[in-house]
Coordinates of C-alpha atoms in Angstrom, one line a residue:
M194 CA -0.1 0.1 0.0
S195 CA 1.3 3.5 -1.0
L196 CA 0.9 6.7 1.0
P197 CA -2.4 7.8 -0.1
E198 CA -4.3 4.5 0.3
S199 CA -2.8 4.1 3.9
I200 CA -4.1 7.6 5.0
I201 CA -7.5 6.7 3.3
A202 CA -7.4 3.3 5.2
A203 CA -6.7 5.2 8.4
A204 CA -9.4 7.9 8.2
C205 CA -12.0 5.2 7.2
A206 CA -11.2 2.8 10.0
R207 CA -11.2 5.7 12.4
S208 CA -14.5 7.1 11.2
G209 CA -15.8 3.4 11.9
Q210 CA -15.9 1.9 8.7
R211 CA -14.7 -1.7 8.2
V212 CA -11.5 -1.9 6.0
L213 CA -10.1 -4.6 4.1
H214 CA -6.7 -3.9 2.5
V215 CA -5.1 -6.3 0.3
D216 CA -2.2 -6.5 -1.8
A217 CA -0.3 -8.7 -4.2
R218 CA 3.2 -7.7 -3.0
N219 CA 4.8 -9.1 0.0
Y220 CA 5.7 -6.0 1.7
Y221 CA 4.4 -2.6 3.0
G222 CA 4.5 0.7 1.0
G223 CA 4.3 -0.1 -2.8
N224 CA 6.6 2.6 -4.4
W225 CA 7.0 4.4 -0.9
A226 CA 8.6 1.2 0.3
S227 CA 12.0 0.9 2.1
F228 CA 14.3 -2.3 1.8
S229 CA 17.4 -3.7 3.5
F230 CA 20.3 -4.3 1.3
S231 CA 19.3 -7.6 0.3
G232 CA 15.6 -6.9 0.2
L233 CA 16.5 -4.2 -2.5
L234 CA 18.6 -6.7 -4.5
S235 CA 15.4 -9.0 -4.6
W236 CA 13.4 -6.0 -5.6
I237 CA 15.8 -5.2 -8.3
K238 CA 15.9 -8.6 -9.7
E239 CA 12.2 -9.0 -9.9
N240 CA 11.9 -5.6 -11.8
Q241 CA 14.3 -6.6 -14.2
K242 CA 12.2 -9.6 -15.3
K243 CA 10.7 -8.7 -18.7
A244 CA 8.0 -11.6 -18.7
D245 CA 4.6 -10.8 -17.8
T246 CA 2.9 -13.3 -15.2
N247 CA 0.8 -15.6 -16.9
D248 CA -2.6 -16.2 -15.8
E249 CA -2.6 -19.9 -15.6
C250 CA -6.1 -20.3 -14.4
E251 CA -9.2 -18.2 -15.3
D252 CA -11.6 -20.2 -13.4
W253 CA -12.6 -16.9 -11.5
R254 CA -14.5 -16.0 -14.6
K255 CA -17.1 -18.6 -13.8
L256 CA -18.0 -16.5 -10.8
I257 CA -19.2 -13.4 -12.8
L258 CA -23.1 -13.6 -12.9
E259 CA -25.1 -12.8 -16.3
N260 CA -26.0 -9.2 -14.7
E261 CA -22.3 -8.5 -14.1
E262 CA -19.0 -7.8 -15.9
A263 CA -15.4 -8.2 -14.7
I264 CA -12.7 -5.6 -15.1
P265 CA -9.6 -7.5 -14.9
L266 CA -6.6 -6.0 -13.2
S267 CA -3.1 -6.1 -14.3
K268 CA -0.8 -9.1 -13.1
K269 CA 2.4 -7.3 -13.1
D270 CA 3.6 -3.9 -11.5
K271 CA 5.0 -1.9 -14.7
T272 CA 5.7 1.4 -12.9
I273 CA 9.4 0.7 -12.5
Q274 CA 11.5 0.7 -15.8
H275 CA 15.4 0.6 -17.0
V276 CA 16.4 -0.7 -13.5
E277 CA 20.4 -0.8 -13.5
D278 CA 22.5 -1.5 -10.7
F279 CA 26.5 -1.2 -10.3
C280 CA 29.0 -2.1 -7.8
F281 CA 32.3 0.1 -7.8
G282 CA 33.7 -1.8 -4.7
D283 CA 35.6 -4.9 -4.1
Q284 CA 33.2 -7.7 -4.8
D285 CA 35.8 -10.7 -3.7
S286 CA 33.9 -13.4 -1.8
A287 CA 30.8 -11.4 -1.3
E288 CA 28.7 -14.4 -2.6
D289 CA 29.6 -16.4 0.4
V290 CA 28.8 -13.6 2.9
E291 CA 25.4 -14.0 4.8
E292 CA 23.5 -11.1 6.0
A293 CA 24.1 -10.5 9.7
G294 CA 21.0 -11.4 11.9
A295 CA 19.1 -12.9 9.1
L296 CA 16.3 -15.1 10.2
T297 CA 15.9 -18.7 8.9
K298 CA 13.8 -18.9 5.7
L299 CA 10.2 -19.8 6.1
P300 CA 8.1 -21.8 3.7
V301 CA 5.5 -19.7 2.2
Y302 CA 1.6 -21.1 2.1
G303 CA -0.7 -20.0 -0.2
A304 CA -3.0 -20.8 -3.3
S305 CA -1.5 -21.0 -6.7
G306 CA -1.3 -17.7 -8.7
A307 CA 0.6 -15.4 -6.6
E308 CA 2.2 -18.4 -4.9
G309 CA 5.1 -18.8 -7.4
V310 CA 6.0 -15.1 -7.1
A311 CA 5.7 -15.0 -3.3
Q312 CA 7.8 -18.2 -3.0
E313 CA 10.5 -16.9 -5.3
L314 CA 10.6 -13.5 -3.5
E315 CA 10.6 -15.4 -0.3
E316 CA 13.6 -17.5 -1.2
E317 CA 15.6 -14.3 -2.3
C318 CA 14.7 -12.2 0.8
P319 CA 14.1 -13.9 4.1
A320 CA 11.0 -12.7 6.0
A321 CA 12.5 -10.3 8.3
E322 CA 13.8 -8.2 5.5
C323 CA 10.6 -7.2 3.9
A324 CA 8.4 -5.9 6.6
V325 CA 10.2 -4.0 9.0
P326 CA 9.6 -3.9 12.6
E327 CA 13.3 -3.3 13.2
P328 CA 15.9 -1.0 11.6
E329 CA 16.6 -3.7 9.2
S330 CA 12.7 -4.6 8.2
Q331 CA 9.8 -2.9 8.1
G332 CA 6.0 -3.9 9.6
P333 CA 3.1 -2.1 11.0
E334 CA 4.3 -2.8 14.5
K335 CA 8.0 -2.6 15.5
A336 CA 9.2 -5.4 17.6
T337 CA 9.3 -5.0 21.3
G338 CA 12.8 -3.9 22.4
T339 CA 13.9 -3.1 18.8
E340 CA 12.5 0.4 18.4
P341 CA 14.4 3.6 19.6
A342 CA 13.2 5.6 22.6
S343 CA 9.3 6.3 21.8
P344 CA 8.0 9.7 21.4
V345 CA 4.5 8.5 22.5
E346 CA 4.8 10.1 26.0
G347 CA 5.0 13.4 24.7
N348 CA 8.4 14.4 26.0
N349 CA 9.5 16.0 22.7
T350 CA 13.0 16.3 23.6
E351 CA 16.2 15.6 21.2
I352 CA 17.5 12.6 21.8
N353 CA 20.6 10.5 20.8
S354 CA 20.5 7.5 18.3
E355 CA 23.5 5.0 18.4
N356 CA 25.4 7.2 20.9
E357 CA 26.0 9.7 18.2
S358 CA 25.2 13.8 17.8
S359 CA 22.0 13.1 16.1
H360 CA 19.0 14.6 17.1
S361 CA 15.6 12.7 16.5
V362 CA 12.4 14.7 16.9
A363 CA 9.0 13.6 18.5
L364 CA 6.1 15.3 16.8
G365 CA 3.1 16.6 19.0
E366 CA 1.4 19.6 20.0
S367 CA 4.0 20.8 22.4
A368 CA 6.8 20.4 20.1
L369 CA 5.9 23.4 17.8
E370 CA 8.6 25.1 19.2
L371 CA 11.3 22.9 19.4
G372 CA 14.8 23.6 20.8
K373 CA 17.3 25.2 18.4
T374 CA 19.7 23.2 16.7
E375 CA 23.6 24.0 16.8
P376 CA 25.2 26.1 14.3
A377 CA 26.3 24.4 11.1
P378 CA 29.8 23.3 11.6
S379 CA 32.6 24.7 9.3
E380 CA 34.3 22.8 6.4
I381 CA 37.2 20.7 7.3
P382 CA 39.5 18.7 4.8
A383 CA 38.4 15.1 3.8
Q384 CA 39.8 12.7 6.3
E385 CA 41.0 9.3 5.3
H386 CA 37.9 6.8 5.7
K387 CA 37.9 3.0 6.1
K388 CA 37.8 1.1 2.9
I389 CA 34.2 -0.4 2.7
T390 CA 34.0 -3.7 0.7
Y391 CA 30.9 -5.0 -1.0
S392 CA 31.0 -8.0 1.3
Q393 CA 30.7 -5.5 4.4
I394 CA 27.8 -3.8 2.7
V395 CA 26.1 -7.4 2.1
R396 CA 26.8 -8.7 6.0
E397 CA 25.4 -5.3 7.2
G398 CA 22.5 -5.1 4.8
R399 CA 20.0 -5.0 7.7
R400 CA 21.4 -1.7 8.5
F401 CA 20.1 -0.3 5.5
N402 CA 16.5 1.1 4.9
I403 CA 16.6 2.3 1.4
D404 CA 13.7 4.2 0.0
L405 CA 12.2 3.7 -3.4
V406 CA 11.0 7.4 -3.3
S407 CA 13.1 10.2 -1.8
K408 CA 11.2 13.0 0.1
L409 CA 11.5 15.2 3.2
L410 CA 8.7 16.3 5.5
Y411 CA 8.1 20.5 5.4
S412 CA 8.0 21.1 9.2
R413 CA 4.6 23.0 8.6
G414 CA 3.6 20.9 5.6
L415 CA 0.2 18.9 5.3
L416 CA 1.8 15.7 6.3
I417 CA 3.2 17.0 9.5
D418 CA -0.1 18.4 10.6
L419 CA -2.0 15.3 9.8
L420 CA 0.4 13.2 11.7
I421 CA 0.0 15.4 14.7
K422 CA -3.7 15.9 14.3
S423 CA -4.4 12.1 14.0
N424 CA -1.6 11.2 16.6
V425 CA 0.0 9.0 14.1
S426 CA 3.3 10.8 15.0
R427 CA 3.4 8.6 17.9
Y428 CA 4.4 5.6 15.8
A429 CA 7.6 7.3 14.2
E430 CA 10.5 9.4 14.9
F431 CA 12.2 12.1 12.9
K432 CA 15.6 13.9 12.4
N433 CA 16.2 17.4 11.2
A434 CA 17.5 17.9 8.0
T435 CA 20.7 19.6 9.1
R436 CA 22.0 21.7 6.3
I437 CA 20.9 23.0 3.0
L438 CA 23.8 23.0 0.2
A439 CA 24.3 24.6 -3.2
F440 CA 26.3 23.5 -6.1
R441 CA 28.1 26.4 -7.8
E442 CA 31.0 26.8 -9.8
G443 CA 32.0 23.3 -9.5
K444 CA 31.9 23.1 -5.7
V445 CA 29.5 22.3 -2.9
E446 CA 29.1 24.7 -0.5
Q447 CA 26.5 25.4 2.5
V448 CA 23.6 27.7 2.3
P449 CA 22.6 30.2 5.1
C450 CA 18.9 30.0 5.5
S451 CA 17.8 31.2 9.2
R452 CA 18.6 34.8 10.2
A453 CA 21.3 33.4 12.7
D454 CA 22.9 31.4 9.7
V455 CA 22.7 34.6 7.5
F456 CA 24.7 36.6 10.0
N457 CA 26.9 33.9 10.9
S458 CA 28.1 33.2 7.3
R459 CA 31.4 33.7 6.2
Q460 CA 30.4 33.3 2.5
L461 CA 28.6 36.6 2.5
S462 CA 29.7 40.0 2.8
M463 CA 28.0 42.4 5.1
V464 CA 26.3 44.0 2.0
E465 CA 24.9 40.7 0.8
K466 CA 23.6 39.8 4.0
R467 CA 21.8 42.7 4.1
M468 CA 20.4 42.3 0.7
L469 CA 19.3 38.7 1.5
M470 CA 17.6 39.7 4.5
K471 CA 15.6 42.3 2.9
F472 CA 14.4 40.1 0.3
L473 CA 13.6 37.2 2.4
T474 CA 11.7 39.7 4.7
F475 CA 9.7 40.7 1.7
C476 CA 8.8 37.3 0.7
L477 CA 7.5 36.4 3.9
D478 CA 4.6 39.3 3.5
Y479 CA 4.7 39.7 -0.4
E480 CA 0.9 39.5 -0.5
Q481 CA 0.8 43.0 1.1
H482 CA 3.2 44.5 -1.4
P483 CA 1.7 43.6 -4.8
D484 CA 3.2 46.5 -6.3
E485 CA 6.6 45.3 -6.0
Y486 CA 6.0 42.2 -8.2
Q487 CA 2.8 42.3 -10.3
E488 CA 4.6 44.2 -13.0
Y489 CA 6.8 41.0 -13.4
E490 CA 3.8 38.4 -13.7
N491 CA 4.5 37.4 -17.2
S492 CA 8.4 36.9 -16.1
T493 CA 10.1 34.1 -14.5
F494 CA 11.3 33.9 -11.1
A495 CA 14.8 33.9 -12.2
Q496 CA 14.2 37.1 -14.3
F497 CA 12.5 38.8 -11.2
L498 CA 15.4 38.0 -8.9
R499 CA 17.8 39.9 -11.5
T500 CA 15.8 43.1 -10.8
R501 CA 15.9 43.0 -7.0
K502 CA 19.6 44.0 -6.9
L503 CA 21.1 40.7 -5.5
T504 CA 24.4 39.4 -6.4
P505 CA 24.7 36.3 -8.6
S506 CA 25.6 34.1 -5.8
L507 CA 22.5 35.4 -3.8
Q508 CA 20.0 34.8 -7.1
H509 CA 21.7 31.2 -7.1
F510 CA 21.2 30.5 -3.4
I511 CA 17.5 31.7 -3.6
L512 CA 16.4 30.1 -6.7
H513 CA 18.0 26.7 -6.4
S514 CA 18.3 26.2 -2.5
I515 CA 15.8 28.2 -1.0
A516 CA 12.6 28.3 -3.6
M517 CA 14.1 25.1 -5.2
V518 CA 12.2 26.0 -8.5
S519 CA 13.1 25.8 -12.1
E520 CA 14.9 28.6 -13.6
T521 CA 12.9 28.6 -17.0
D522 CA 9.3 27.3 -15.9
C523 CA 8.7 28.9 -12.8
S524 CA 6.5 32.2 -12.5
V525 CA 7.1 35.0 -10.2
L526 CA 4.1 34.0 -7.8
E527 CA 5.2 30.4 -7.6
G528 CA 8.8 31.6 -6.8
L529 CA 7.4 33.8 -4.1
Q530 CA 5.2 31.1 -2.9
A531 CA 7.9 28.8 -2.7
T532 CA 10.2 31.0 -1.0
K533 CA 7.6 31.9 1.9
K534 CA 6.9 28.1 2.4
F535 CA 10.5 27.5 2.9
L536 CA 10.8 30.6 5.3
Q537 CA 7.6 29.6 7.3
C538 CA 8.9 26.4 7.9
L539 CA 12.2 27.3 9.5
G540 CA 12.4 27.2 13.4
R541 CA 9.6 25.0 14.2
Y542 CA 11.9 21.9 14.6
G543 CA 15.5 23.3 13.7
N544 CA 17.2 25.7 11.7
T545 CA 16.1 24.1 8.4
P546 CA 12.6 23.5 7.2
F547 CA 12.7 19.9 6.8
L548 CA 12.5 16.7 8.7
F549 CA 13.4 13.0 7.9
P550 CA 11.8 9.8 9.4
L551 CA 14.1 7.5 11.2
Y552 CA 14.4 4.1 9.1
G553 CA 13.2 5.7 5.9
Q554 CA 10.2 7.4 4.3
G555 CA 8.6 3.8 4.1
E556 CA 7.7 4.1 7.8
I557 CA 5.1 6.8 7.2
P558 CA 2.8 4.6 5.1
Q559 CA 2.9 1.7 8.0
C560 CA 2.1 4.4 10.6
F561 CA -1.0 4.8 9.0
C562 CA -1.7 1.4 8.7
R563 CA -1.0 0.8 12.3
L564 CA -3.9 3.6 12.9
C565 CA -6.1 1.4 10.8
A566 CA -5.2 -1.8 12.4
V567 CA -5.8 -0.4 15.7
F568 CA -9.6 0.4 14.8
G569 CA -10.2 -2.8 13.2
G570 CA -8.8 -2.7 9.7
I571 CA -7.6 -5.9 8.1
Y572 CA -4.1 -6.2 6.0
C573 CA -3.6 -9.2 3.6
L574 CA -0.2 -9.3 1.6
R575 CA 0.5 -11.7 -1.2
H576 CA -3.3 -11.3 -1.9
P577 CA -3.4 -10.6 -5.8
V578 CA -6.8 -9.5 -7.0
Q579 CA -8.0 -11.0 -10.4
C580 CA -10.8 -8.2 -11.2
L581 CA -13.2 -5.9 -10.2
V582 CA -17.1 -7.3 -10.2
V583 CA -19.6 -4.4 -11.6
D584 CA -23.3 -4.7 -11.5
K585 CA -24.4 -4.0 -15.1
E586 CA -27.7 -2.4 -13.8
S587 CA -26.3 0.1 -11.4
G588 CA -22.8 0.3 -12.9
R589 CA -21.3 0.3 -9.5
C590 CA -18.6 -2.0 -8.4
K591 CA -20.0 -4.4 -5.9
A592 CA -17.0 -6.8 -5.3
I593 CA -13.6 -8.1 -6.1
V594 CA -12.5 -11.6 -6.9
D595 CA -9.2 -12.8 -5.4
H596 CA -6.5 -15.2 -6.6
F597 CA -8.3 -18.0 -4.3
G598 CA -11.3 -17.3 -6.5
Q599 CA -13.4 -16.1 -3.8
R600 CA -15.7 -13.0 -4.2
I601 CA -15.3 -10.0 -1.3
N602 CA -18.1 -7.3 -1.5
A603 CA -17.7 -3.9 -0.5
N604 CA -19.3 -0.4 -1.1
Y605 CA -16.1 1.3 -2.0
F606 CA -12.9 0.6 -3.7
I607 CA -9.5 2.1 -3.6
V608 CA -7.2 1.0 -6.2
E609 CA -3.5 2.1 -6.9
D610 CA -3.0 3.0 -10.4
S611 CA -0.2 0.4 -11.0
Y612 CA -3.3 -2.3 -10.6
L613 CA -5.0 -0.8 -13.7
S614 CA -4.7 -2.9 -17.0
E615 CA -3.4 -1.3 -20.0
S616 CA -7.2 -1.1 -21.4
I617 CA -8.4 1.2 -18.8
C618 CA -5.3 3.5 -19.2
T619 CA -5.3 3.8 -22.9
N620 CA -6.0 7.7 -22.7
V621 CA -3.6 8.2 -19.7
C622 CA -0.6 10.1 -20.4
Y623 CA 2.1 9.4 -17.5
R624 CA 5.1 11.2 -16.7
Q625 CA 8.3 9.2 -15.3
I626 CA 10.7 10.2 -12.4
S627 CA 14.4 9.4 -12.7
R628 CA 15.9 7.8 -9.6
A629 CA 19.1 6.7 -8.4
V630 CA 20.2 5.4 -5.0
L631 CA 24.2 5.6 -4.1
I632 CA 26.0 4.1 -0.9
T633 CA 29.2 6.4 -0.6
D634 CA 32.1 6.4 1.8
Q635 CA 32.0 10.0 2.8
S636 CA 29.7 13.1 2.6
V637 CA 29.6 15.5 -0.1
L638 CA 30.8 18.1 1.9
N639 CA 33.0 17.2 4.7
T640 CA 32.5 19.1 8.4
D641 CA 33.6 18.2 11.8
S642 CA 30.4 16.2 12.2
E643 CA 29.8 12.9 10.2
Q644 CA 26.1 13.0 11.1
Q645 CA 24.5 15.4 8.8
V646 CA 21.3 15.0 6.7
S647 CA 21.9 17.4 3.6
I648 CA 19.7 18.4 0.7
L649 CA 21.5 19.6 -2.5
T650 CA 20.0 20.9 -5.4
V651 CA 22.1 20.6 -8.6
P652 CA 21.0 23.0 -11.5
P653 CA 20.8 21.7 -14.9
V654 CA 23.7 22.5 -17.4
D655 CA 21.3 22.9 -20.3
L656 CA 18.4 25.3 -19.8
G657 CA 15.0 23.8 -19.9
K658 CA 16.3 20.5 -18.3
P659 CA 15.2 19.7 -14.9
A660 CA 17.3 20.3 -11.9
V661 CA 18.5 17.3 -9.6
C662 CA 17.5 17.1 -5.9
V663 CA 20.1 15.3 -3.9
I664 CA 19.4 13.9 -0.5
E665 CA 22.3 12.7 1.6
L666 CA 21.7 10.6 4.7
C667 CA 24.2 9.6 7.4
S668 CA 24.0 6.3 9.6
S669 CA 22.1 8.1 12.6
T670 CA 19.0 7.9 10.2
M671 CA 19.0 4.5 10.7
T672 CA 19.1 4.2 6.7
C673 CA 22.8 2.9 6.4
M674 CA 25.8 1.2 8.0
K675 CA 28.3 3.1 9.8
D676 CA 31.1 5.0 7.8
T677 CA 28.9 5.1 4.7
Y678 CA 26.2 7.6 3.4
L679 CA 22.9 6.8 1.5
V680 CA 22.3 9.4 -1.4
H681 CA 19.2 9.8 -3.1
L682 CA 19.0 11.4 -6.5
T683 CA 15.6 12.6 -8.2
C684 CA 14.7 14.4 -11.1
P685 CA 11.7 14.4 -13.6
S686 CA 12.8 12.0 -16.5
T687 CA 13.7 13.3 -19.9
K688 CA 15.6 9.9 -20.9
T689 CA 16.3 6.7 -18.6
A690 CA 17.5 7.4 -15.0
R691 CA 21.2 6.7 -15.7
E692 CA 21.1 9.1 -18.7
D693 CA 19.5 11.8 -16.6
L694 CA 21.5 11.2 -13.2
E695 CA 25.0 9.9 -14.0
P696 CA 26.4 13.3 -15.3
V697 CA 25.2 14.8 -11.7
V698 CA 26.8 11.7 -10.1
Q699 CA 30.2 12.2 -11.8
K700 CA 30.2 15.9 -10.9
L701 CA 29.8 14.9 -7.1
F702 CA 31.5 11.6 -6.8
I703 CA 34.4 9.3 -7.9
L704 CA 33.0 6.0 -9.6
N705 CA 36.1 4.4 -10.5
M706 CA 37.7 2.8 -7.5
E707 CA 40.9 2.0 -9.4
K708 CA 41.3 5.1 -11.1
E709 CA 44.2 7.5 -10.3
T710 CA 42.7 10.8 -9.5
E711 CA 43.9 14.1 -9.4
N712 CA 44.2 16.1 -6.1
E713 CA 41.0 18.0 -6.3
E714 CA 39.3 14.4 -7.1
L715 CA 40.7 13.3 -3.5
Q716 CA 38.0 15.6 -1.9
K717 CA 35.3 13.8 -3.6
P718 CA 33.4 10.5 -2.1
R719 CA 33.3 7.3 -3.5
V720 CA 30.5 5.6 -4.8
L721 CA 30.6 1.9 -3.4
W722 CA 27.3 0.9 -5.1
A723 CA 24.4 2.4 -7.1
V724 CA 21.0 1.7 -8.8
Y725 CA 19.2 3.6 -11.3
F726 CA 15.6 3.4 -12.4
N727 CA 12.6 5.3 -13.8
M728 CA 9.4 5.4 -11.6
R729 CA 5.9 6.2 -13.1
D730 CA 4.4 9.6 -12.0
S731 CA 0.7 9.2 -11.8
S732 CA -0.2 12.2 -9.9
G733 CA -2.5 14.7 -11.3
I734 CA -4.4 12.5 -13.5
E735 CA -8.2 13.0 -13.6
K736 CA -10.3 10.1 -12.8
N737 CA -12.3 10.6 -16.1
S738 CA -8.9 9.9 -18.1
Y739 CA -9.5 6.2 -17.3
N740 CA -11.8 4.2 -19.4
G741 CA -15.1 2.6 -17.9
L742 CA -14.2 3.0 -14.1
P743 CA -17.4 2.8 -11.8
S744 CA -18.2 5.7 -9.7
N745 CA -17.4 3.9 -6.4
V746 CA -13.9 3.2 -7.5
Y747 CA -11.2 5.7 -6.7
I748 CA -7.8 5.7 -8.1
C749 CA -4.8 6.6 -6.1
S750 CA -1.7 7.6 -7.7
G751 CA 2.1 6.7 -6.9
P752 CA 4.8 9.2 -5.8
D753 CA 5.3 12.5 -7.5
S754 CA 8.5 14.0 -8.3
A755 CA 8.1 17.1 -5.6
L756 CA 10.4 17.2 -2.4
G757 CA 7.2 17.3 0.0
N758 CA 4.1 15.1 0.4
D759 CA 1.5 17.6 0.2
C760 CA 0.3 15.9 -3.0
A761 CA -0.7 12.6 -1.4
V762 CA -2.3 14.0 1.8
K763 CA -4.6 16.2 -0.7
Q764 CA -5.3 13.3 -2.8
A765 CA -6.3 10.9 0.4
E766 CA -8.2 13.9 1.9
T767 CA -10.4 14.7 -1.4
I768 CA -11.2 10.8 -1.9
F769 CA -12.3 10.4 1.6
Q770 CA -14.3 13.3 1.4
E771 CA -16.1 12.4 -1.8
M772 CA -17.0 8.7 0.0
F773 CA -18.2 10.4 3.3
P774 CA -18.6 14.0 3.0
T775 CA -20.1 14.2 6.6
E776 CA -17.3 12.6 8.5
E777 CA -14.2 14.4 9.6
F778 CA -10.8 13.4 8.1
C779 CA -8.4 11.5 10.6
P780 CA -9.8 13.0 13.9
P781 CA -7.6 12.7 16.9
P782 CA -8.3 9.3 18.7
P783 CA -10.1 9.6 22.0
N784 CA -8.1 9.7 25.4
P785 CA -8.5 6.3 27.2
E786 CA -10.2 8.3 30.0
D787 CA -12.7 9.6 27.7
I788 CA -14.0 6.1 26.3
I789 CA -17.6 5.4 27.9
Y790 CA -17.9 1.4 28.2
D791 CA -21.4 -0.1 28.2
E792 CA -22.9 -1.8 31.3
D793 CA -22.2 -5.1 30.5
E794 CA -18.5 -4.4 29.9
I795 CA -18.3 -2.4 33.1
A796 CA -19.9 -5.4 34.9
S797 CA -17.6 -8.1 33.4
E798 CA -14.7 -6.1 34.6
E799 CA -15.8 -5.7 37.9
S800 CA -16.1 -9.4 38.2
G801 CA -12.8 -10.1 36.6
V802 CA -14.6 -12.1 33.9
S803 CA -14.7 -11.0 30.1
N804 CA -17.5 -11.8 28.2
S805 CA -15.9 -11.3 24.9
P806 CA -12.9 -13.5 23.6
E807 CA -11.6 -10.4 21.6
P808 CA -8.0 -9.1 22.8
S809 CA -7.7 -5.7 24.0
T810 CA -7.1 -2.7 21.3
E811 CA -3.4 -2.8 21.8
E812 CA -3.2 -6.8 21.5
S813 CA -5.4 -6.2 18.3
S814 CA -3.2 -3.9 16.8
N815 CA 0.1 -6.0 17.6
R816 CA -1.7 -9.0 16.1
G817 CA -2.9 -7.4 13.0
S818 CA 0.5 -5.8 12.2
T819 CA 2.3 -8.9 12.5
A820 CA -0.2 -11.2 10.6
V821 CA 0.1 -9.4 7.5
K822 CA 2.3 -7.1 5.9
K823 CA 1.3 -4.5 3.2
E824 CA -1.5 -3.1 1.6
D825 CA -2.9 -1.8 -1.5
N826 CA -5.9 -2.6 -3.5
E827 CA -9.3 -2.3 -1.9
E828 CA -11.1 -1.1 1.1

């Protein structure tokens, strides 16, 4: 299940609806998932296969009555293309290396159809790697004793992870004015690092949590507000993005963002500091001064910046590192809105506007799945759906038929775009996202602290091409092993992912481990392993673009190319309000002391005897999250 479906599932369960969430995959998150290293290798292998899954048996068609028709669903996920992985490190004896802490392989039980695919995935990826209660795996509930200090109690303090100087953030109403982070450390020369081999990466593979989609959370964005409102934030922890970087004139440098950063910066002259602060102050209330920008409404934001008496370096910082917009396609109003959003998010949880969830972005969908499970939602992984069953008379969808051949009736159906067949998507024009994930041996900008979470925008060489967003994660984010960094690169596709992103990788990193490098190259980090792939961007597609969908079937898109998560939250709320216009979207859960029990329950509690065999709410949550592990098709 991807993020929009998980949010909808949680909202429906919270409003008292009965929710069933099924998915053909054997892991949570869909294209929002996170994998251990070996889990990602299995995912790569699966997506490099070109043969479609054949429908060996179509006995399910016998279940369709005369007054019904079936809408077959796709048997293979075609949202991932052009997958290429490379190892640049020493691979000697890696084949004999086993992943530390891996569990014994378990047999997979189930009916034919998905069984073959599920068994093959299970053989390639031990069960503990795919749905992760621990740092190494993901599931709806973290295993007891394995998660870091929990923010549930609302202390909302900064804590250390792995005894390192990393700060994790607990979200809550009392955390709105969280303590200030330390000033950005100064640059220091690159130090000699341990040589990391491929066999070490394989052995420590469970320390990696590698996201398929790379995003950050704006501290005043819609997703943070929803996490706090629904109290889903108790299921996760977050770390501040510690610095904003810029790539200018072939060098990586840190961008001053907050007022303190600006005045402490040694990169800017006193005149530049005044210029920058004056412009940023204007952006915070630009609506009050329309006369200053209205005459430039037909200009781009980059052209507008040139009229503001800003130096070229300030224009570069504002355009690419603060507003993070296109130099050629962004209007003045869009640029001002993006700059204001960035500035408004500063200071809520730290000196940058962004948070990153510990253990990866894949934690967020699972957090909403946990809320759904607590309120009675049922999850079934490795459970393909053959078709939607439509009543010819009413034109509404009334049921699904699963791979067991059983019909499951429901009133509403939420389907991820990847499950739709080509016949339904004939008129749909998809965009693509180019993605790369690198494991490197050091940071793109060395400082006196190794535990940095950095975001860098690399402007395009040719005008009209998209900029590349680079997010670099350190080991204290629980996404990579010690002495390595996990680097995500993302941009809208113009070609294959490798063609789009490899030029940027070559600017920032050393790819060939054996190649003799010049002195300036010694400052660059080395790439130990890399994967490139293209991911479908189905955001922004209207429902009427799909052929023949019933009115009670709703389509959720996959990840978009934006840095934040606003698109997914807006889509989830829109769909929920269309289904249940009178219900509140993800209201706060009740406090235990506010729950009113009926007389029978109170009497049974007083007598010490329970009339119901059902477990407690907490027990139900744990049972639901461990019995099944992922979500996608239907509610």
